């Protein structure tokens, strides 16, 4: 390759990789990432001694590698001793920094910085910004932790009005008098490395050289794209050997050099001052939109981009990351549980549990499974419940727990923590054991996602991605799934949250197929409507809704429904009182949703002696007791009804997108206790249920 005629000085490449796995992810996932990406990437870099680069590993991943793959950990140390590697810091358990309190921002960053200094002898000056989510409110915490520069996308700058041609070097920003340097990541390099021929990236780098030698383009992206992402292992290390060719090319050119971020920042001045909007990369802005807008936005953006790419980048962007907390109530409940605990923690053990529960992956969903992965929700609840066990105190609290403008009921006993939402159908949102730390209601409702529309298209209507050739492969964002070969179940969508003690009224006895499809011909307006919190004491809470039964737009009867929750030592009793303003015959159903985390071979339901698989549909008459068995519960969760009733059982299955395609995922088991009721005008009918957390044995403290 000929030297660049544009410059008398070499162009600079600032190269970095970010490696992360969600807290307590499956060991086989980490093993796979180590074998396909982390080890071969470092081994290849070791062979190219002149290649200088930055690395960011989340703290928990580094700990896991040190304990389970010491050769990789030692290799990192050798590269650091050579001077090849510059370590970047960040939140130890990879939180979205703008989503956690400032004291936790500082605590998490300091935790990783101290770890890196202790293990590798480097005190990091640079920070990897989780998911490149920028919010200027985090600047003071970063600077107080000794951070001098951070990494964002060039997209952040372009949406603020900066020209795409000026996206090299670094800029300077401030917040409240705290100054910070910002390096813009080149979107062009993110999409050519490692997916296109090394020549494409090198030509682009040389074209951005400056005569004074200050030209510097930044690449900083996921380490997993070098081997873990679909088709990349063979491309990067196998037959194509992309990484070897890339490193050989850039280290052999006299007019291109790799430098560390710290070295470049020390020797050069900024391109100027910059104030950036709350922002992340383009795709994140689309993912966080409501599903009916996300696909429209994506189509619109690409239409504008075809006509004028600069205009699309400058003027069009989606929503912000925090709106995932609006899009997914389950995410918001987890997040607000974390915020509450952050105000309560005392001691290192409780604080580490809190930090583990702040891991970002479980709170959102894009290309990767995220919130839809039950194991990630399980791990987050397990960590936060350990924190609750250490920091919480028994008692009942009334507060706006999830910041929706309405009060919730929080009940903590020695054995469990429970949350009731009067606003959301008077449902029980959480029931977490203080011994196993399991949230039995770790469920999620079935939601429409924008990518579901692709599954409804005829093959000829789908956009066709050009087949990979010898010079390129598709990125994870561009790959098109072959939906003809995917065996997916029917897609059902829920019109209410899938927690517990949900009240249904139907004219006819519900059928298990209709129950599974969330289509029972609902006549009541209780399942997703607000209740009033009427009273509470140290042991119970009463919620009430004055609603009715309806046939289309005609009211058949006015119904007053009350639910009294009794919080006993290791049981919860729920008394349901139903009163109508006239004689009416109706079928009443009480829905509970339980997440059973272990495999079907290890877990089951027992309904009055009938052993049931958690992921199959069932219907039984005259059931009074159902127990849920899972080794992670430590003891069966027992559900009792006051009288024998029909019990319908159906699994909740979602269809979600992942890096490998479309996944069907078991999210929980829905149970509907239902019975016919002949309501007499002015008379109260009572139906009672009991949930026992310790094997179902009743004692005098668990007797209704």
XYZ file of C-alpha atoms in Angstrom:
704
model
C 0.000 0.000 0.000
C 1.377 3.412 -1.014
C 2.048 6.028 1.694
C -0.641 8.648 2.072
C 0.094 11.807 0.061
C -2.032 13.876 2.448
C 0.384 13.830 5.366
C 3.999 14.145 6.226
C 3.231 12.584 9.615
C 1.716 9.161 10.327
C -1.980 8.776 10.989
C -2.900 7.447 14.418
C -5.205 4.592 15.309
C -6.640 4.467 18.834
C -7.810 0.847 19.100
C -9.723 -0.690 21.987
C -11.959 -3.641 22.793
C -14.658 -3.977 25.441
C -15.368 -7.424 26.904
C -18.297 -8.119 29.190
C -20.549 -10.905 30.377
C -23.643 -10.382 32.544
C -23.128 -10.998 36.241
C -23.245 -14.715 37.060
C -23.933 -15.747 33.470
C -23.828 -19.442 32.576
C -20.302 -20.863 32.802
C -20.643 -22.520 29.394
C -21.305 -19.092 27.848
C -18.131 -17.720 29.415
C -16.142 -20.807 28.405
C -17.318 -20.348 24.831
C -16.387 -16.649 24.808
C -12.937 -17.448 26.210
C -12.230 -20.107 23.601
C -13.669 -18.240 20.618
C -12.688 -14.671 21.417
C -10.827 -13.615 24.559
C -7.918 -16.061 24.369
C -7.310 -16.113 20.577
C -7.601 -12.320 20.358
C -4.910 -11.768 23.003
C -2.733 -14.538 21.600
C -2.859 -12.932 18.163
C -2.020 -9.508 19.595
C 0.891 -11.056 21.511
C 2.438 -12.135 18.197
C 2.335 -8.525 16.962
C 4.454 -6.758 19.526
C 4.198 -3.318 17.884
C 0.413 -3.282 18.101
C -0.724 -1.081 20.984
C -4.315 -1.217 22.100
C -6.709 -0.635 25.008
C -8.875 -3.176 26.785
C -11.862 -2.910 29.040
C -13.077 -6.014 30.820
C -15.946 -5.671 33.266
C -14.746 -6.445 36.778
C -16.846 -9.536 37.332
C -15.616 -11.020 34.048
C -12.002 -10.352 35.027
C -12.581 -12.057 38.386
C -14.106 -15.073 36.636
C -11.211 -15.290 34.164
C -8.658 -15.065 36.984
C -10.308 -17.970 38.796
C -11.262 -20.154 35.828
C -8.935 -19.228 32.945
C -5.702 -18.108 34.623
C -3.707 -18.402 31.391
C -5.826 -15.630 29.830
C -5.427 -13.490 32.933
C -1.661 -14.024 32.894
C -1.525 -13.199 29.189
C -3.214 -9.862 29.910
C -0.558 -9.236 32.540
C 2.256 -9.994 30.095
C 0.789 -7.659 27.489
C 0.548 -4.947 30.142
C 4.179 -5.444 31.190
C 5.227 -5.142 27.552
C 3.423 -1.800 27.305
C 1.072 -3.080 24.639
C -2.123 -2.744 26.694
C -3.803 0.254 28.280
C -6.554 -0.716 30.738
C -9.826 1.203 30.878
C -12.000 1.351 33.949
C -15.796 1.479 34.329
C -18.451 0.231 36.705
C -17.197 -3.050 38.182
C -20.450 -4.913 37.435
C -21.125 -2.926 34.245
C -24.051 -0.706 35.250
C -25.519 2.029 33.092
C -23.828 4.768 35.097
C -26.596 7.328 34.541
C -29.130 4.862 35.990
C -27.533 4.449 39.427
C -26.981 6.956 42.269
C -23.776 8.998 42.176
C -22.313 7.343 45.274
C -22.705 3.981 43.542
C -21.154 5.353 40.343
C -18.080 6.320 42.351
C -18.048 3.061 44.319
C -18.269 0.856 41.205
C -15.616 2.781 39.257
C -13.214 2.873 42.205
C -13.737 -0.858 42.715
C -12.592 -1.694 39.174
C -9.783 0.876 39.138
C -8.333 -0.520 42.364
C -8.615 -4.073 41.008
C -6.715 -3.127 37.843
C -4.008 -1.313 39.764
C -3.581 -4.207 42.176
C -3.524 -6.944 39.532
C -1.813 -5.233 36.583
C -0.018 -2.227 38.083
C -1.964 0.319 36.046
C -4.133 3.111 37.389
C -6.593 3.666 34.530
C -7.271 7.172 33.263
C -9.822 6.178 30.639
C -13.368 4.923 31.113
C -15.464 2.641 28.955
C -19.010 4.014 29.031
C -21.469 1.127 29.275
C -23.420 0.865 25.995
C -21.941 4.297 25.192
C -24.878 5.852 27.027
C -23.923 9.452 27.591
C -25.528 11.688 30.193
C -23.495 14.685 31.333
C -24.723 14.172 34.910
C -22.102 11.434 35.341
C -19.113 13.718 34.673
C -18.511 14.836 38.292
C -18.401 11.218 39.524
C -15.969 10.222 36.751
C -13.602 13.070 37.480
C -13.715 12.414 41.225
C -12.593 8.845 40.428
C -9.525 10.072 38.544
C -10.987 9.502 35.064
C -9.526 11.905 32.502
C -11.189 10.687 29.299
C -14.125 8.558 28.184
C -15.305 6.944 24.972
C -18.529 7.863 23.142
C -19.775 7.437 19.572
C -19.215 9.955 16.805
C -23.008 9.678 16.462
C -23.304 11.553 19.774
C -21.411 14.482 18.277
C -23.200 14.426 14.925
C -26.630 14.572 16.588
C -25.357 17.632 18.475
C -24.500 19.346 15.149
C -20.793 18.566 14.778
C -19.587 17.794 11.217
C -18.835 14.149 10.497
C -15.513 15.284 8.990
C -14.261 16.477 12.388
C -14.620 13.212 14.269
C -10.992 12.540 15.059
C -8.855 13.283 18.098
C -10.813 14.230 21.206
C -13.047 16.993 22.518
C -13.473 18.560 25.929
C -16.662 18.850 27.950
C -17.610 19.887 31.470
C -20.428 19.553 33.950
C -20.587 21.746 37.029
C -16.969 22.752 36.556
C -15.678 19.171 36.203
C -13.801 18.739 32.905
C -13.539 15.533 30.848
C -12.033 14.552 27.498
C -14.232 12.645 25.045
C -12.975 10.425 22.211
C -15.527 9.825 19.410
C -15.659 6.236 18.144
C -15.726 6.026 14.351
C -18.973 4.442 13.174
C -17.272 3.628 9.868
C -14.590 1.592 11.643
C -17.187 -0.155 13.819
C -18.809 -1.489 10.667
C -15.633 -2.392 8.777
C -13.726 -3.976 11.686
C -13.645 -6.976 11.447
C -16.412 -7.439 8.872
C -14.652 -6.153 5.773
C -11.211 -6.575 4.312
C -8.448 -4.909 6.405
C -7.634 -2.757 3.377
C -11.003 -0.957 3.750
C -10.204 0.114 7.300
C -6.596 1.050 6.536
C -7.605 3.194 3.553
C -10.123 5.013 5.724
C -7.541 5.607 8.457
C -4.943 6.973 6.033
C -7.518 9.290 4.477
C -7.924 10.992 7.878
C -4.243 11.743 8.440
C -3.347 15.367 9.220
C -0.234 17.207 8.152
C 0.681 17.995 11.754
C 0.449 14.328 12.779
C -2.556 14.846 15.093
C -5.002 12.847 12.987
C -6.323 10.036 15.193
C -9.359 7.811 14.612
C -10.884 5.794 17.434
C -12.134 2.236 17.255
C -13.516 0.804 20.494
C -16.095 -1.981 20.330
C -17.193 -5.354 21.673
C -14.463 -7.957 21.974
C -17.080 -10.637 21.334
C -17.430 -9.495 17.724
C -13.954 -11.051 17.256
C -15.078 -14.685 17.391
C -18.357 -15.019 19.313
C -20.742 -13.232 16.977
C -22.189 -15.443 14.205
C -19.661 -16.531 11.590
C -16.855 -14.411 13.062
C -14.643 -17.123 14.590
C -13.704 -18.719 11.287
C -13.451 -15.288 9.680
C -11.198 -13.719 12.330
C -9.013 -16.696 13.336
C -9.764 -19.596 11.006
C -9.377 -19.881 7.282
C -9.607 -16.114 6.656
C -7.282 -15.124 9.583
C -8.623 -11.554 9.434
C -7.022 -10.376 12.684
C -3.535 -11.556 11.765
C -3.789 -9.838 8.391
C -5.133 -6.627 9.932
C -2.414 -6.399 12.576
C 0.319 -7.287 10.111
C -0.906 -4.562 7.761
C -1.195 -1.708 10.263
C 2.104 -2.476 12.027
C 4.053 -2.652 8.762
C 2.969 0.742 7.425
C 5.259 3.668 8.129
C 2.441 6.200 7.779
C 0.129 4.542 10.315
C 0.775 3.874 13.977
C -1.198 2.604 16.941
C -1.036 4.691 20.097
C -2.556 4.513 23.531
C -5.337 6.920 24.425
C -3.388 8.289 27.383
C -0.312 8.987 25.276
C -2.340 10.771 22.625
C -4.312 12.810 25.201
C -1.097 13.937 26.918
C 0.627 15.071 23.719
C -2.260 16.760 21.889
C -4.835 19.441 22.506
C -8.568 18.959 22.135
C -10.530 19.757 18.981
C -12.591 22.131 21.115
C -15.439 22.153 23.605
C -18.488 19.917 23.180
C -21.803 19.508 24.938
C -23.632 16.343 23.961
C -27.289 15.316 24.322
C -28.407 12.310 26.342
C -27.661 9.705 23.730
C -26.346 6.289 22.748
C -25.672 4.633 19.392
C -28.323 4.797 16.685
C -29.643 1.257 17.150
C -30.210 1.796 20.869
C -32.377 4.819 20.095
C -34.597 2.634 17.921
C -34.795 -0.288 20.350
C -35.996 1.850 23.243
C -38.970 3.208 21.271
C -42.390 1.572 21.730
C -42.639 -1.351 19.324
C -45.247 0.276 17.047
C -42.877 3.203 16.511
C -39.574 1.309 16.399
C -40.120 -0.334 13.006
C -41.551 2.885 11.533
C -38.568 4.850 12.783
C -36.083 2.341 11.395
C -37.719 2.394 7.960
C -37.947 6.195 7.973
C -34.331 6.632 9.069
C -33.031 4.415 6.296
C -35.218 6.156 3.687
C -33.795 9.537 4.696
C -30.292 8.080 4.896
C -30.483 6.884 1.288
C -31.299 10.428 0.172
C -29.022 12.339 2.547
C -26.922 10.439 5.085
C -25.746 13.605 6.837
C -29.294 14.847 7.312
C -30.389 11.509 8.784
C -27.545 11.518 11.295
C -27.967 15.183 12.270
C -31.715 15.365 12.673
C -33.113 11.904 13.333
C -32.642 9.921 16.523
C -34.843 7.699 18.608
C -35.545 7.651 22.303
C -33.168 7.431 25.283
C -32.045 4.375 27.228
C -34.057 5.170 30.356
C -37.271 4.731 28.391
C -36.683 0.985 28.584
C -37.976 1.499 32.128
C -41.202 2.789 30.559
C -41.372 0.189 27.801
C -40.855 -2.729 30.205
C -42.533 -2.426 33.650
C -40.611 -5.517 34.750
C -37.384 -3.621 34.122
C -38.662 -0.618 36.044
C -39.594 -2.750 39.055
C -36.091 -4.218 39.189
C -34.486 -0.818 38.790
C -36.577 0.786 41.516
C -35.911 -2.126 43.872
C -32.227 -1.341 43.368
C -32.726 2.375 44.034
C -34.570 1.660 47.277
C -31.824 -0.678 48.485
C -29.122 1.822 47.585
C -30.465 4.120 50.311
C -30.370 1.302 52.884
C -27.102 -0.578 52.437
C -24.562 -0.748 55.232
C -21.382 -2.818 55.087
C -19.275 -4.266 52.296
C -21.272 -7.476 51.814
C -24.572 -5.679 51.280
C -22.942 -3.098 49.023
C -21.345 -5.738 46.796
C -24.729 -7.483 46.468
C -26.244 -4.144 45.469
C -23.535 -3.566 42.859
C -24.129 -7.037 41.411
C -27.819 -6.207 41.086
C -26.947 -3.054 39.120
C -25.606 -4.991 36.116
C -27.198 -3.403 33.047
C -27.992 -6.375 30.796
C -31.208 -7.414 32.520
C -32.825 -3.981 32.245
C -33.215 -3.713 28.465
C -33.529 -5.596 25.202
C -32.135 -5.041 21.718
C -30.250 -7.559 19.575
C -29.336 -9.547 22.677
C -31.892 -11.295 24.883
C -31.457 -9.046 27.920
C -34.669 -8.702 29.890
C -36.163 -11.708 28.094
C -33.526 -14.034 29.560
C -34.970 -15.465 32.811
C -31.536 -16.357 34.170
C -30.466 -12.710 34.032
C -33.594 -11.645 35.917
C -33.029 -14.504 38.368
C -29.443 -13.366 39.014
C -30.467 -9.738 39.486
C -33.201 -10.637 41.956
C -30.890 -13.055 43.774
C -28.294 -10.309 44.274
C -30.808 -7.655 45.310
C -32.581 -10.062 47.657
C -29.275 -10.838 49.348
C -28.928 -7.106 49.804
C -32.503 -6.916 51.150
C -31.760 -9.735 53.597
C -28.729 -7.849 54.900
C -30.117 -4.306 54.824
C -33.891 -4.547 55.190
C -36.057 -4.627 58.297
C -39.373 -6.415 58.951
C -42.522 -4.345 58.696
C -45.011 -2.849 56.251
C -44.169 0.326 54.345
C -46.423 2.393 52.112
C -44.454 4.298 49.487
C -44.211 4.966 45.764
C -41.886 2.011 45.284
C -41.701 2.081 41.479
C -42.045 5.854 41.008
C -45.284 5.668 39.014
C -46.982 8.356 41.101
C -49.001 5.905 43.211
C -48.184 4.180 46.484
C -47.360 0.484 46.729
C -47.465 -1.803 49.759
C -44.092 -3.240 50.787
C -44.207 -6.085 53.289
C -41.087 -7.587 54.795
C -41.206 -10.526 57.188
C -38.322 -12.626 58.431
C -38.983 -15.050 55.569
C -40.015 -12.983 52.549
C -40.340 -9.605 50.861
C -43.560 -8.757 49.006
C -44.812 -5.827 46.939
C -48.455 -5.090 46.101
C -49.446 -2.572 43.427
C -52.926 -1.116 43.945
C -52.522 0.764 40.656
C -51.797 -2.370 38.610
C -54.896 -4.441 39.318
C -54.102 -4.839 43.001
C -51.565 -7.454 41.904
C -48.773 -8.968 43.945
C -45.716 -7.756 41.990
C -43.014 -9.546 43.918
C -42.715 -12.370 46.404
C -39.072 -13.029 47.251
C -37.696 -15.566 49.706
C -35.200 -14.261 52.237
C -33.568 -17.696 52.491
C -33.220 -18.825 48.853
C -33.310 -15.202 47.526
C -35.619 -16.389 44.735
C -38.365 -14.106 43.462
C -41.184 -16.540 42.739
C -42.868 -13.898 40.569
C -39.865 -13.378 38.286
C -42.191 -13.278 35.280
C -42.675 -11.133 32.192
C -45.719 -10.455 30.040
C -45.757 -11.317 26.351
C -45.235 -8.088 24.409
C -45.263 -7.203 20.761
C -41.778 -6.387 19.499
C -41.017 -4.617 16.228
C -39.074 -7.597 14.883
C -42.147 -9.835 15.267
C -43.462 -8.205 12.112
C -40.647 -9.856 10.150
C -42.023 -13.242 11.140
C -45.347 -12.411 9.493
C -43.843 -11.473 6.133
C -43.739 -13.729 3.134
C -40.191 -14.747 2.193
C -40.313 -12.597 -0.943
C -41.175 -9.520 1.136
C -38.140 -9.812 3.395
C -35.077 -7.725 2.746
C -32.375 -10.006 1.387
C -28.864 -9.591 2.758
C -26.079 -10.151 0.284
C -24.346 -13.425 0.937
C -20.972 -13.276 2.627
C -18.124 -13.314 0.185
C -14.373 -13.556 0.509
C -13.996 -9.854 1.350
C -16.752 -9.314 3.942
C -19.330 -10.856 6.262
C -22.554 -9.420 7.634
C -22.560 -7.587 10.953
C -24.901 -8.675 13.718
C -27.174 -5.728 12.877
C -27.356 -6.523 9.151
C -27.843 -10.280 9.217
C -31.297 -11.448 8.116
C -32.777 -14.511 9.775
C -34.143 -17.361 7.683
C -37.612 -17.382 9.209
C -38.769 -20.280 7.036
C -36.550 -22.636 9.020
C -37.620 -21.369 12.468
C -40.163 -23.479 14.343
C -41.942 -20.939 16.513
C -45.047 -21.325 18.667
C -48.106 -19.105 18.228
C -47.395 -15.568 19.402
C -49.752 -14.394 22.107
C -49.737 -10.941 23.670
C -50.869 -10.119 27.167
C -53.161 -7.181 27.871
C -52.250 -7.074 31.563
C -49.167 -7.629 33.695
C -48.332 -11.257 34.471
C -47.822 -11.169 38.223
C -50.221 -12.706 40.757
C -53.703 -12.411 42.237
C -55.203 -11.090 39.021
C -59.014 -11.041 39.013
C -60.927 -12.307 35.955
C -64.663 -12.502 35.283
C -66.103 -14.464 32.339
C -69.589 -15.509 31.250
C -68.572 -19.078 30.353
C -66.176 -21.470 32.057
C -62.672 -20.596 30.769
C -60.846 -23.127 28.607
C -57.129 -23.757 29.018
C -56.421 -22.879 25.366
C -58.129 -19.502 25.733
C -56.366 -18.924 29.037
C -52.996 -19.624 27.413
C -53.842 -17.170 24.627
C -54.987 -14.429 27.054
C -58.360 -14.491 25.310
C -61.020 -15.714 27.740
C -63.745 -13.235 26.845
C -63.082 -10.965 29.810
C -66.137 -9.193 31.246
C -64.582 -7.573 34.316
C -62.507 -4.402 34.498
C -60.235 -5.458 37.339
C -57.144 -7.211 35.905
C -55.326 -4.073 34.712
C -57.241 -1.263 36.395
C -56.369 0.664 39.590
C -57.555 -0.284 43.062
C -57.670 2.035 46.064
C -55.534 1.346 49.106
C -58.166 1.451 51.843
C -56.224 0.536 54.957
C -53.145 -1.194 56.286
C -51.720 -2.333 59.585
C -48.568 -4.056 60.751
C -49.817 -7.382 59.377
C -52.227 -6.714 56.510
C -53.360 -4.384 53.717
C -56.763 -3.891 52.087
C -57.303 -2.735 48.497
C -60.654 -2.098 46.809
C -62.004 -1.393 43.347
C -65.525 -0.392 42.391
C -65.807 -1.774 38.884
C -68.248 -3.891 36.979
C -69.156 -6.592 34.516
C -69.553 -5.529 30.899
C -70.823 -6.957 27.616
C -69.285 -4.760 24.951
C -70.148 -1.245 26.162
C -73.102 -2.280 28.290
C -72.652 -2.669 32.044
C -74.255 -5.857 33.305
C -73.623 -5.243 36.988
C -71.608 -3.003 39.278
C -69.058 -5.020 41.238
C -67.071 -4.059 44.309
C -64.019 -6.241 44.789
C -61.784 -6.131 47.844
C -58.544 -8.001 48.459
C -57.116 -8.257 51.938
C -53.495 -9.413 52.095
C -52.447 -11.003 55.402
C -48.682 -11.166 55.880
C -47.809 -14.079 58.152
C -44.399 -15.410 59.143
C -43.803 -17.585 56.095
C -47.156 -17.431 54.376
C -49.371 -14.941 52.616
C -53.172 -15.213 52.836
C -55.346 -13.355 50.350
C -59.066 -12.969 51.009
C -61.109 -11.820 48.007
C -64.528 -10.253 48.711
C -66.943 -9.790 45.802
C -70.204 -7.860 46.011
C -72.670 -7.049 43.191
C -75.467 -4.492 43.009
C -77.844 -7.121 41.540
C -78.217 -10.856 41.200
C -75.771 -12.132 38.607
C -74.155 -15.424 37.627
C -70.491 -15.242 36.639
C -67.301 -17.289 36.545
C -64.523 -15.848 38.710
C -60.870 -16.709 38.161
C -57.822 -15.763 40.215
C -54.608 -15.871 38.181
C -51.154 -16.477 39.629
C -47.915 -16.549 37.650
C -44.893 -18.398 39.013
C -41.423 -18.595 37.528
C -39.939 -22.080 37.900
C -36.246 -21.569 37.070
C -34.838 -25.103 36.811
C -35.143 -27.449 33.849
C -38.343 -29.507 33.347
C -36.392 -32.592 34.444
C -35.672 -31.001 37.835
C -38.922 -29.139 38.519
C -42.637 -29.854 38.406
C -46.076 -28.949 39.753
C -48.111 -31.238 41.997
C -51.869 -30.570 41.844
C -53.628 -32.712 44.451
C -51.457 -35.688 43.552
C -51.202 -35.013 39.803
C -47.577 -34.437 38.789
C -47.482 -31.860 35.999
C -44.728 -30.544 33.751
C -44.237 -26.790 34.127
C -44.144 -26.232 30.365
C -47.340 -28.098 29.392
C -50.994 -27.119 29.492
C -53.312 -28.834 31.937
C -56.850 -28.547 33.236
C -58.078 -30.298 36.400
C -61.316 -30.210 38.353
C -61.671 -30.055 42.097
C -58.128 -28.942 42.957
C -57.489 -27.355 46.318
C -53.710 -27.502 46.579
C -50.925 -26.992 44.052
C -47.271 -27.158 45.062
C -44.397 -25.975 42.877
C -41.172 -27.975 43.228
C -37.797 -26.586 42.199
C -34.418 -27.259 43.825
C -33.629 -23.538 43.728
C -36.670 -22.842 45.932
C -35.079 -24.957 48.743
C -38.633 -26.032 49.667
C -41.840 -26.314 47.609
C -43.974 -23.238 47.115
C -47.485 -24.290 48.126
C -50.658 -22.652 46.835
C -53.971 -23.425 48.562
C -57.525 -22.439 47.695
C -60.265 -22.353 50.357
C -62.477 -24.712 48.318
C -61.797 -27.237 45.539
C -61.837 -25.403 42.216
C -61.020 -25.907 38.567
C -57.325 -25.243 37.981
C -55.980 -24.290 34.567
C -52.203 -24.433 34.022
C -50.398 -22.963 30.995
C -46.780 -21.989 30.317
C -45.888 -18.427 29.348
C -43.552 -18.494 26.334
C -42.029 -15.480 24.586
C -40.482 -15.099 21.146
C -37.484 -12.777 21.306
C -34.523 -11.806 19.180
C -30.934 -12.704 20.012
C -27.555 -12.560 18.294
C -28.175 -16.071 17.000
C -31.704 -15.547 15.640
C -35.099 -15.897 17.292
C -35.519 -17.647 20.635
C -38.549 -19.176 22.301
C -38.166 -18.850 26.048
C -40.157 -20.261 28.945
C -40.897 -17.337 31.254
C -43.204 -18.836 33.845
C -46.317 -20.883 34.492
C -49.764 -19.321 34.697
C -52.322 -20.840 37.047
C -55.995 -19.907 37.058
C -58.200 -21.001 39.945
C -61.737 -20.587 38.677
C -65.252 -21.305 39.935
C -68.837 -20.322 39.129
C -70.355 -17.731 41.445
C -74.034 -16.923 41.938
C -73.782 -13.416 43.350
C -76.742 -12.162 45.352
C -77.491 -8.473 45.375
C -75.849 -6.767 48.329
C -74.228 -9.953 49.692
C -70.466 -10.409 49.943
C -68.924 -13.590 48.598
C -65.536 -14.584 49.940
C -62.822 -16.603 48.197
C -59.492 -17.216 49.967
C -56.026 -18.356 48.945
C -52.826 -19.051 50.838
C -49.240 -19.048 49.567
C -46.764 -20.889 51.793
C -43.028 -20.550 51.261
C -41.853 -23.474 53.425
C -43.190 -26.722 52.154
C -46.864 -26.167 52.871
C -46.848 -27.266 56.495
C -49.353 -25.162 58.430
C -48.712 -24.028 61.951
C -50.687 -21.815 64.239
C -49.017 -18.765 62.706
C -50.081 -19.794 59.196
C -53.704 -20.589 59.821
C -56.340 -18.332 58.171
